[in-house]
XYZ file of C-alpha atoms in Angstrom:
523
model
C -0.658 34.839 57.207
C 1.416 31.396 57.297
C -1.256 28.614 54.916
C 0.134 30.532 52.194
C 3.312 30.065 52.458
C 3.156 26.590 53.498
C 1.427 25.588 49.870
C 4.367 27.437 47.748
C 6.732 24.892 49.595
C 4.714 21.966 49.117
C 4.357 23.106 45.729
C 7.963 23.182 44.788
C 8.675 20.283 46.647
C 6.797 19.424 43.857
C 8.698 20.957 40.764
C 12.091 21.090 42.721
C 12.901 17.058 43.305
C 11.276 14.862 40.228
C 11.414 17.287 37.639
C 14.862 18.659 37.231
C 16.187 15.124 37.299
C 13.899 13.980 33.755
C 16.581 14.218 31.798
C 18.886 12.215 34.462
C 16.163 9.344 34.435
C 15.437 9.184 30.964
C 18.954 9.277 29.785
C 19.961 6.663 32.674
C 17.160 4.696 33.122
C 15.541 4.779 29.659
C 18.487 5.472 27.767
C 17.301 7.824 25.419
C 19.386 9.941 23.255
C 19.563 13.563 24.043
C 16.884 14.374 20.459
C 13.991 12.162 22.246
C 15.227 14.022 25.543
C 14.918 17.579 23.969
C 11.046 16.525 22.469
C 10.493 15.098 25.632
C 11.695 18.154 27.145
C 9.797 20.593 25.581
C 6.139 19.368 26.061
C 5.657 21.471 28.674
C 7.249 24.448 28.078
C 4.456 23.517 24.375
C 0.546 23.102 26.120
C 1.019 24.658 29.616
C 0.999 28.533 26.809
C -2.856 26.660 26.230
C -2.757 24.020 29.651
C -2.287 27.761 31.960
C -4.860 29.804 30.834
C -7.301 26.923 30.270
C -7.140 26.427 33.798
C -6.861 29.559 35.701
C -10.201 30.390 33.258
C -12.470 27.904 34.969
C -11.199 28.505 38.642
C -11.959 32.394 38.271
C -15.677 30.913 36.622
C -15.778 28.559 40.172
C -13.407 29.698 42.671
C -15.021 26.988 44.630
C -13.757 25.038 42.436
C -10.415 26.267 43.170
C -8.955 23.862 46.209
C -10.383 21.187 44.595
C -9.302 21.411 40.809
C -5.515 22.205 42.156
C -5.594 19.432 44.210
C -6.558 17.223 41.301
C -4.282 18.186 38.816
C -1.414 17.850 40.612
C -2.617 14.488 41.851
C -3.403 13.530 37.998
C 0.268 15.083 37.250
C 1.747 13.867 39.074
C 0.391 10.653 38.785
C 1.808 10.193 35.396
C 5.192 11.340 37.151
C 5.376 9.270 38.674
C 4.380 6.132 35.765
C 7.253 7.302 34.857
C 9.378 5.231 37.361
C 8.122 2.083 36.608
C 9.165 2.178 32.914
C 11.724 1.128 33.164
C 10.838 -2.601 34.865
C 7.799 -2.880 31.302
C 9.787 -1.066 28.839
C 13.329 -0.869 28.912
C 14.919 -4.266 28.545
C 19.089 -4.828 28.117
C 18.185 -7.657 25.191
C 15.038 -5.914 23.301
C 15.310 -2.271 21.574
C 12.198 -0.469 22.609
C 13.333 2.906 22.782
C 10.257 4.246 19.683
C 7.721 2.111 22.197
C 8.852 3.896 25.614
C 9.466 7.108 24.437
C 6.276 7.371 22.540
C 4.442 6.321 25.569
C 6.237 8.843 27.374
C 5.795 11.881 25.698
C 2.578 10.401 26.742
C 2.889 10.729 30.813
C 4.817 13.618 29.833
C 1.997 15.379 27.905
C -0.427 15.165 30.811
C 1.764 16.029 32.544
C 2.444 19.412 30.803
C -1.389 19.583 30.638
C -3.126 18.543 34.319
C 0.423 19.207 36.459
C 1.734 21.943 35.204
C -0.647 24.776 35.577
C -1.030 24.102 39.593
C 1.749 26.905 40.168
C -0.494 29.299 38.559
C -3.327 28.646 40.075
C -1.324 28.171 43.041
C -0.234 31.838 42.179
C -3.745 33.237 41.714
C -5.509 31.299 44.361
C -2.505 33.200 47.045
C -3.380 36.534 45.271
C -7.053 36.296 45.997
C -6.326 35.031 49.977
C -4.641 37.996 49.942
C -7.493 40.242 50.178
C -6.214 43.926 50.326
C -2.785 43.082 51.571
C -1.952 41.095 47.740
C 0.929 43.399 47.970
C 2.939 40.947 50.105
C 2.343 38.306 47.085
C 6.263 38.538 46.397
C 6.498 37.321 50.044
C 4.310 34.438 50.243
C 6.112 33.345 46.666
C 9.677 34.145 47.810
C 9.162 30.828 50.190
C 8.412 29.050 46.837
C 12.276 29.875 45.851
C 13.137 29.286 48.679
C 11.235 25.659 48.868
C 12.995 24.789 45.060
C 16.689 25.519 45.999
C 16.914 23.183 48.960
C 15.140 20.339 47.755
C 16.766 20.365 44.036
C 20.234 20.240 46.521
C 19.055 17.643 48.974
C 17.344 15.668 46.019
C 20.385 16.119 44.132
C 22.613 14.754 47.432
C 20.317 11.766 47.874
C 20.195 10.315 44.551
C 23.671 10.749 45.091
C 23.042 8.662 47.562
C 20.375 5.667 46.443
C 19.784 6.154 43.083
C 17.678 8.015 40.644
C 14.615 6.743 41.863
C 14.874 7.952 45.062
C 14.018 11.967 43.020
C 10.022 10.228 42.649
C 9.992 9.396 46.199
C 10.161 13.260 47.759
C 7.944 13.691 44.310
C 5.720 11.841 45.805
C 5.337 12.876 49.363
C 5.505 16.601 48.157
C 2.261 15.621 45.443
C 0.258 14.275 48.701
C 1.412 16.942 50.980
C 0.176 19.381 48.365
C -3.158 18.435 47.069
C -3.842 17.766 51.094
C -3.341 20.796 51.929
C -4.613 21.644 48.822
C -8.571 20.964 49.633
C -8.380 23.738 52.452
C -7.924 27.329 50.472
C -10.316 29.685 50.668
C -10.731 32.880 50.271
C -11.989 35.936 51.974
C -15.598 36.613 52.024
C -16.634 40.157 50.579
C -17.559 41.193 54.585
C -14.838 39.823 56.223
C -12.742 42.507 54.425
C -11.259 45.311 56.149
C -13.751 48.760 55.156
C -13.008 52.594 55.063
C -14.077 55.486 54.700
C -13.769 57.158 51.266
C -14.641 60.576 52.227
C -15.870 62.591 48.871
C -15.946 59.733 46.449
C -19.424 58.290 45.016
C -20.702 55.221 47.647
C -20.947 52.110 45.049
C -23.652 49.800 45.478
C -23.779 47.009 48.647
C -23.304 44.239 45.792
C -20.933 46.073 43.663
C -17.745 46.103 44.730
C -13.857 47.462 43.301
C -11.624 44.848 43.551
C -8.335 47.113 44.810
C -9.858 49.763 47.384
C -6.968 49.948 49.840
C -3.727 51.409 49.305
C -1.167 49.399 50.919
C 1.996 50.779 53.271
C 4.762 49.191 53.255
C 7.506 50.393 55.813
C 11.159 49.259 56.158
C 13.948 50.875 58.403
C 16.962 49.270 56.847
C 18.899 51.331 53.768
C 20.967 48.901 51.255
C 23.534 52.175 50.838
C 24.183 51.521 54.742
C 26.023 47.663 53.856
C 27.444 45.441 51.604
C 25.666 44.008 49.468
C 25.328 40.670 50.423
C 24.817 41.397 53.593
C 21.330 43.387 52.350
C 21.034 40.741 49.893
C 20.236 38.717 53.104
C 18.308 40.770 55.581
C 16.240 40.565 52.869
C 15.630 37.530 52.742
C 15.232 37.267 56.273
C 13.431 40.398 56.445
C 10.722 38.933 53.818
C 10.784 35.493 54.441
C 9.207 36.939 58.378
C 6.124 35.140 58.442
C 4.775 38.511 60.575
C 5.415 40.939 57.855
C 2.128 42.684 56.937
C 0.786 46.335 55.990
C -1.502 49.347 56.723
C -4.430 49.390 54.355
C -4.466 53.210 53.327
C -8.017 54.744 50.811
C -7.089 53.960 47.707
C -7.690 57.032 45.422
C -4.389 56.229 42.828
C -7.407 55.146 40.344
C -6.109 55.997 37.176
C -3.119 53.938 37.922
C -4.485 49.846 38.596
C -7.388 49.348 36.391
C -7.803 45.954 39.074
C -9.369 48.992 40.803
C -11.329 50.311 38.533
C -12.604 46.310 37.372
C -15.595 45.820 39.601
C -17.489 42.737 40.148
C -20.978 41.066 40.958
C -22.054 39.295 43.726
C -22.079 35.630 42.910
C -20.452 33.694 44.956
C -21.406 32.970 48.383
C -20.886 36.833 49.606
C -17.420 36.724 47.468
C -16.341 38.606 43.916
C -15.617 36.839 41.142
C -11.411 38.152 41.272
C -9.502 36.866 38.080
C -5.522 36.272 38.083
C -5.008 38.222 35.027
C -6.223 41.752 36.492
C -5.501 41.282 40.315
C -1.849 40.690 39.429
C -1.680 43.101 37.086
C -2.401 45.506 39.637
C -0.192 44.401 42.177
C 2.502 45.128 38.953
C 1.419 48.338 38.819
C 0.630 48.545 42.561
C 4.418 47.275 43.634
C 6.586 49.425 40.721
C 4.416 52.844 41.860
C 5.737 52.024 45.236
C 9.594 51.293 44.264
C 9.615 54.539 42.240
C 8.760 57.047 44.611
C 11.772 55.202 46.843
C 14.862 56.366 47.237
C 16.735 53.099 47.996
C 16.377 49.136 47.922
C 12.901 48.717 48.283
C 11.517 45.336 50.782
C 12.743 41.910 48.850
C 9.244 41.240 49.000
C 7.831 44.211 46.944
C 10.657 44.025 44.430
C 9.888 40.055 43.755
C 5.785 42.243 43.519
C 7.111 44.033 40.644
C 7.978 41.229 38.644
C 5.434 38.516 37.672
C 6.221 35.352 37.296
C 6.146 34.137 33.497
C 3.418 30.786 34.564
C 0.846 33.397 35.484
C 1.833 36.306 33.019
C 0.204 33.218 30.508
C -3.326 33.159 32.678
C -4.132 36.485 30.930
C -5.041 34.532 28.002
C -7.565 33.333 29.958
C -9.122 37.128 30.433
C -8.037 37.609 26.327
C -11.084 40.602 25.496
C -12.351 41.876 28.593
C -11.916 45.667 28.884
C -8.861 45.429 30.765
C -7.398 42.568 29.210
C -7.361 44.027 25.407
C -5.061 42.206 22.507
C -1.654 44.329 21.519
C -3.533 46.137 19.000
C -1.863 46.093 15.231
C -0.656 49.106 15.258
C 1.402 48.563 18.976
C 3.710 45.702 17.056
C 3.932 46.436 14.111
C 6.959 49.859 14.858
C 10.703 48.195 14.294
C 11.282 48.718 17.564
C 8.298 46.376 18.887
C 8.966 43.449 16.444
C 12.736 43.188 16.857
C 12.673 43.577 21.139
C 9.941 40.275 21.426
C 12.307 37.975 17.680
C 15.259 38.793 20.429
C 12.966 37.516 23.652
C 11.738 34.632 21.787
C 15.926 34.272 20.724
C 17.537 34.432 24.255
C 14.407 31.478 25.558
C 16.177 29.656 22.522
C 19.194 30.404 23.678
C 18.745 29.791 28.341
C 17.395 26.129 26.866
C 20.062 24.889 24.975
C 22.182 24.606 27.533
C 19.856 25.313 30.670
C 17.576 22.109 29.707
C 20.790 19.796 28.672
C 22.445 21.433 32.241
C 22.507 17.819 34.388
C 23.587 16.218 31.393
C 26.334 18.197 30.916
C 27.441 18.627 34.045
C 26.721 14.560 34.705
C 27.787 13.043 31.577
C 30.502 15.612 30.357
C 32.194 17.452 33.348
C 32.024 13.702 35.482
C 30.309 15.628 38.079
C 28.331 13.315 40.944
C 24.351 14.008 40.892
C 25.842 14.938 44.729
C 26.965 18.668 43.749
C 24.786 19.143 41.002
C 21.743 19.168 43.260
C 24.624 23.027 44.341
C 22.491 23.642 40.924
C 19.604 24.722 42.969
C 20.522 27.200 46.056
C 23.181 28.608 43.707
C 20.977 29.987 40.824
C 17.777 30.702 42.645
C 20.244 33.368 45.012
C 21.337 34.774 41.510
C 17.994 34.769 39.588
C 16.183 36.305 43.467
C 18.777 39.115 43.604
C 19.249 39.697 40.633
C 14.747 40.903 40.851
C 15.795 42.795 43.948
C 17.860 44.982 42.331
C 16.628 45.237 38.835
C 14.832 48.702 39.764
C 17.415 50.436 40.656
C 19.040 48.688 37.457
C 16.801 50.201 34.755
C 17.525 53.868 36.745
C 21.558 53.683 36.521
C 21.094 51.341 32.842
C 19.865 52.062 29.318
C 17.324 49.092 28.111
C 20.000 48.354 25.401
C 22.689 47.844 27.873
C 20.805 45.623 30.279
C 19.711 43.634 27.584
C 22.731 43.520 26.586
C 24.790 42.067 29.663
C 21.808 39.142 29.538
C 23.648 37.496 26.411
C 26.634 38.204 27.651
C 26.698 36.965 30.320
C 25.262 34.135 28.022
C 27.458 33.855 25.834
C 30.487 33.824 27.900
C 29.668 31.573 29.753
C 29.015 29.291 27.225
C 32.094 29.866 26.224
C 33.913 28.961 30.436
C 31.315 25.702 29.845
C 34.377 24.669 26.074
C 37.134 25.746 28.107
C 36.421 22.899 31.459
C 38.580 20.584 32.299
C 36.601 16.773 33.544
C 37.331 15.997 36.804
C 39.402 18.655 37.426
C 37.638 19.675 41.445
C 38.490 23.614 39.592
C 36.343 23.238 36.559
C 34.220 21.849 38.850
C 33.981 24.787 41.244
C 33.734 26.645 37.830
C 30.358 24.884 36.522
C 28.536 25.562 39.290
C 30.026 28.890 39.992
C 28.244 29.639 36.333
C 24.561 28.882 37.316
C 24.996 32.840 38.997
C 25.678 33.959 35.841
C 22.639 31.681 34.436
C 20.442 32.855 37.872
C 21.539 36.594 37.188
C 21.051 36.201 32.568
C 17.141 35.161 33.722
C 16.386 37.180 35.759
C 18.072 40.226 34.288
C 16.203 39.677 31.366
C 13.153 38.790 32.058
C 12.734 41.650 34.738
C 13.545 43.941 31.960
C 11.824 42.279 29.363
C 8.674 43.089 30.917
C 9.647 47.164 31.964
C 10.124 47.451 27.908
C 6.334 46.257 27.648
C 5.540 48.068 29.685
C 6.311 50.517 27.744
C 4.663 49.714 24.376
C 1.567 49.181 24.876
C -0.753 51.249 27.003
C -2.149 49.866 29.929
C -4.899 48.050 29.231
C -3.130 45.790 26.332
C -0.248 45.384 28.885
C -1.582 42.183 30.412
C -2.073 40.171 27.306
C 0.909 41.885 25.856
C 3.355 40.323 29.112
C 1.440 37.039 27.974
C 2.427 37.894 24.164
C 6.840 38.221 25.808
C 6.016 34.583 28.236
C 4.667 33.076 25.608
C 7.504 33.600 23.401
C 10.020 34.070 25.411
C 9.424 30.268 27.585
C 6.834 28.905 26.288
C 7.809 28.591 22.207
C 11.669 29.816 22.965
C 12.106 27.111 25.032
C 11.002 24.318 23.374
C 12.694 24.951 20.014
C 15.356 25.239 22.281
C 14.553 21.667 23.524
C 14.551 20.212 19.799
C 17.902 21.629 18.960
C 19.733 21.611 21.946
C 18.549 17.786 22.048
C 18.979 17.490 18.016
C 23.058 18.761 18.154
C 23.504 17.221 22.061
C 23.229 13.726 19.561
C 24.701 15.375 16.987
C 27.353 16.646 16.914
C 28.583 17.397 21.365
C 28.115 18.597 23.903
C 30.773 21.313 22.787
C 28.806 22.576 19.408
C 25.817 22.404 22.019
C 27.222 25.727 23.653
C 28.596 26.656 20.428
C 25.280 26.759 18.956
C 23.787 28.167 22.387
C 26.249 31.186 22.203
C 25.611 32.025 18.425
C 21.988 31.989 18.607
C 23.019 34.545 21.576
C 24.499 36.663 19.036
C 21.813 36.900 16.816
C 19.195 37.490 19.669
C 21.725 40.719 20.537
C 21.800 41.662 16.944
C 17.943 41.564 16.290
C 17.366 43.813 19.374
C 20.901 46.148 18.222
C 18.472 46.538 14.994
C 15.810 47.519 16.394
C 16.996 49.914 18.222
C 18.859 51.689 15.289
C 15.747 51.899 13.750
């Protein structure tokens, strides 16, 4: 199925072009101090916790609007980002100090993008899950194309920015918005009567206008065994296989309905012959289906299946759109009160603060403090992407071999060690440049390990009908409130005390986060 892959490629040509380079633009073209840059970067994390479930609710209730709405939101959000490119000509003059005016105008455009443009990634996840029909388990294979597109775009845009200047990032962004907006208009979902039929002997047949959300168990067969080859070779073999455009699964009668909450949800035939699919419920069903299949394997899973098992942060936020429904209940007070639970959630909040303090200012640190050219900074995209995806791939194996405390502890230690290494680097030295870029391997792995472990732990904390909303809370604390606070705090420290103090402060927050986690484990 090519359409979902192209949709992800175009989507991440948007998020991998101008967006990562905005901190450099704010500093270089708008001459904004880092504390104000921190506030600007905090807008998206704060707003998306509301905008993602809001727009997901709209497309779930009005599926006929899905493609057109994705296109419209991308155009509105994209226009706001493109307007930033013209601000230096309109507001920034050498003989005038218009910093305050420039800042408030920029905040306005940042808010517009966060409210309209940022949720598009969630809507694409939703659309792909619905388009796949009975082969939803292949969601990870489609999503991988977005990861590859994101890494390559960050690299190529960095190379181009190094040659032609920061504005070239906006040209790639504009091309991405245009191509995505056109492609999104062709989004179509399979009608219920077009989906494959199967015989369910021995079970009660449903009326023709009432169909289960996910009827078929999906079987994936792969011949490779990760234990037979070195890990690097195995990963790239898995990557090649997952990127194959011919991946498919064989539908089998589904009988394990107790493991699937989307499978127990029935819906009326109220739109053009098709059912009303709910994003959060469907995503949770794919997660549980993939988890069950991986648990039955004695070797590393196919890469696409591993990615299907780990919901994206944006998609988990969509759970708030279904809050109050039987399959998306809010966690009860009794499940949140145990020390082990609330300390874990607080730990993820603090980890998000620590992580974003460096991640959101990384490009500024590499260019202004390390003297690294943009053409080299772009390499952080593919390096971090490979580390993140490969860690997601082995995450289930790690969860089998090590306990939660070990994995969370390793994620924290990795972030702390990375920060300390940053403080020891010497600007301009080739070895320091190589180490600074290589730290993206640590960065990507720590993020992926923390998120995959957190998703697994939340599944253990909460009953199935509360897991979707619980994961939404986890995401809003980690990349919502955590990232937002980290941006504001990091920007203020960076401005007043410099890069070394920023690294030390981020490490200190990580230490605090780890202490909170360990206290919860000891109680």
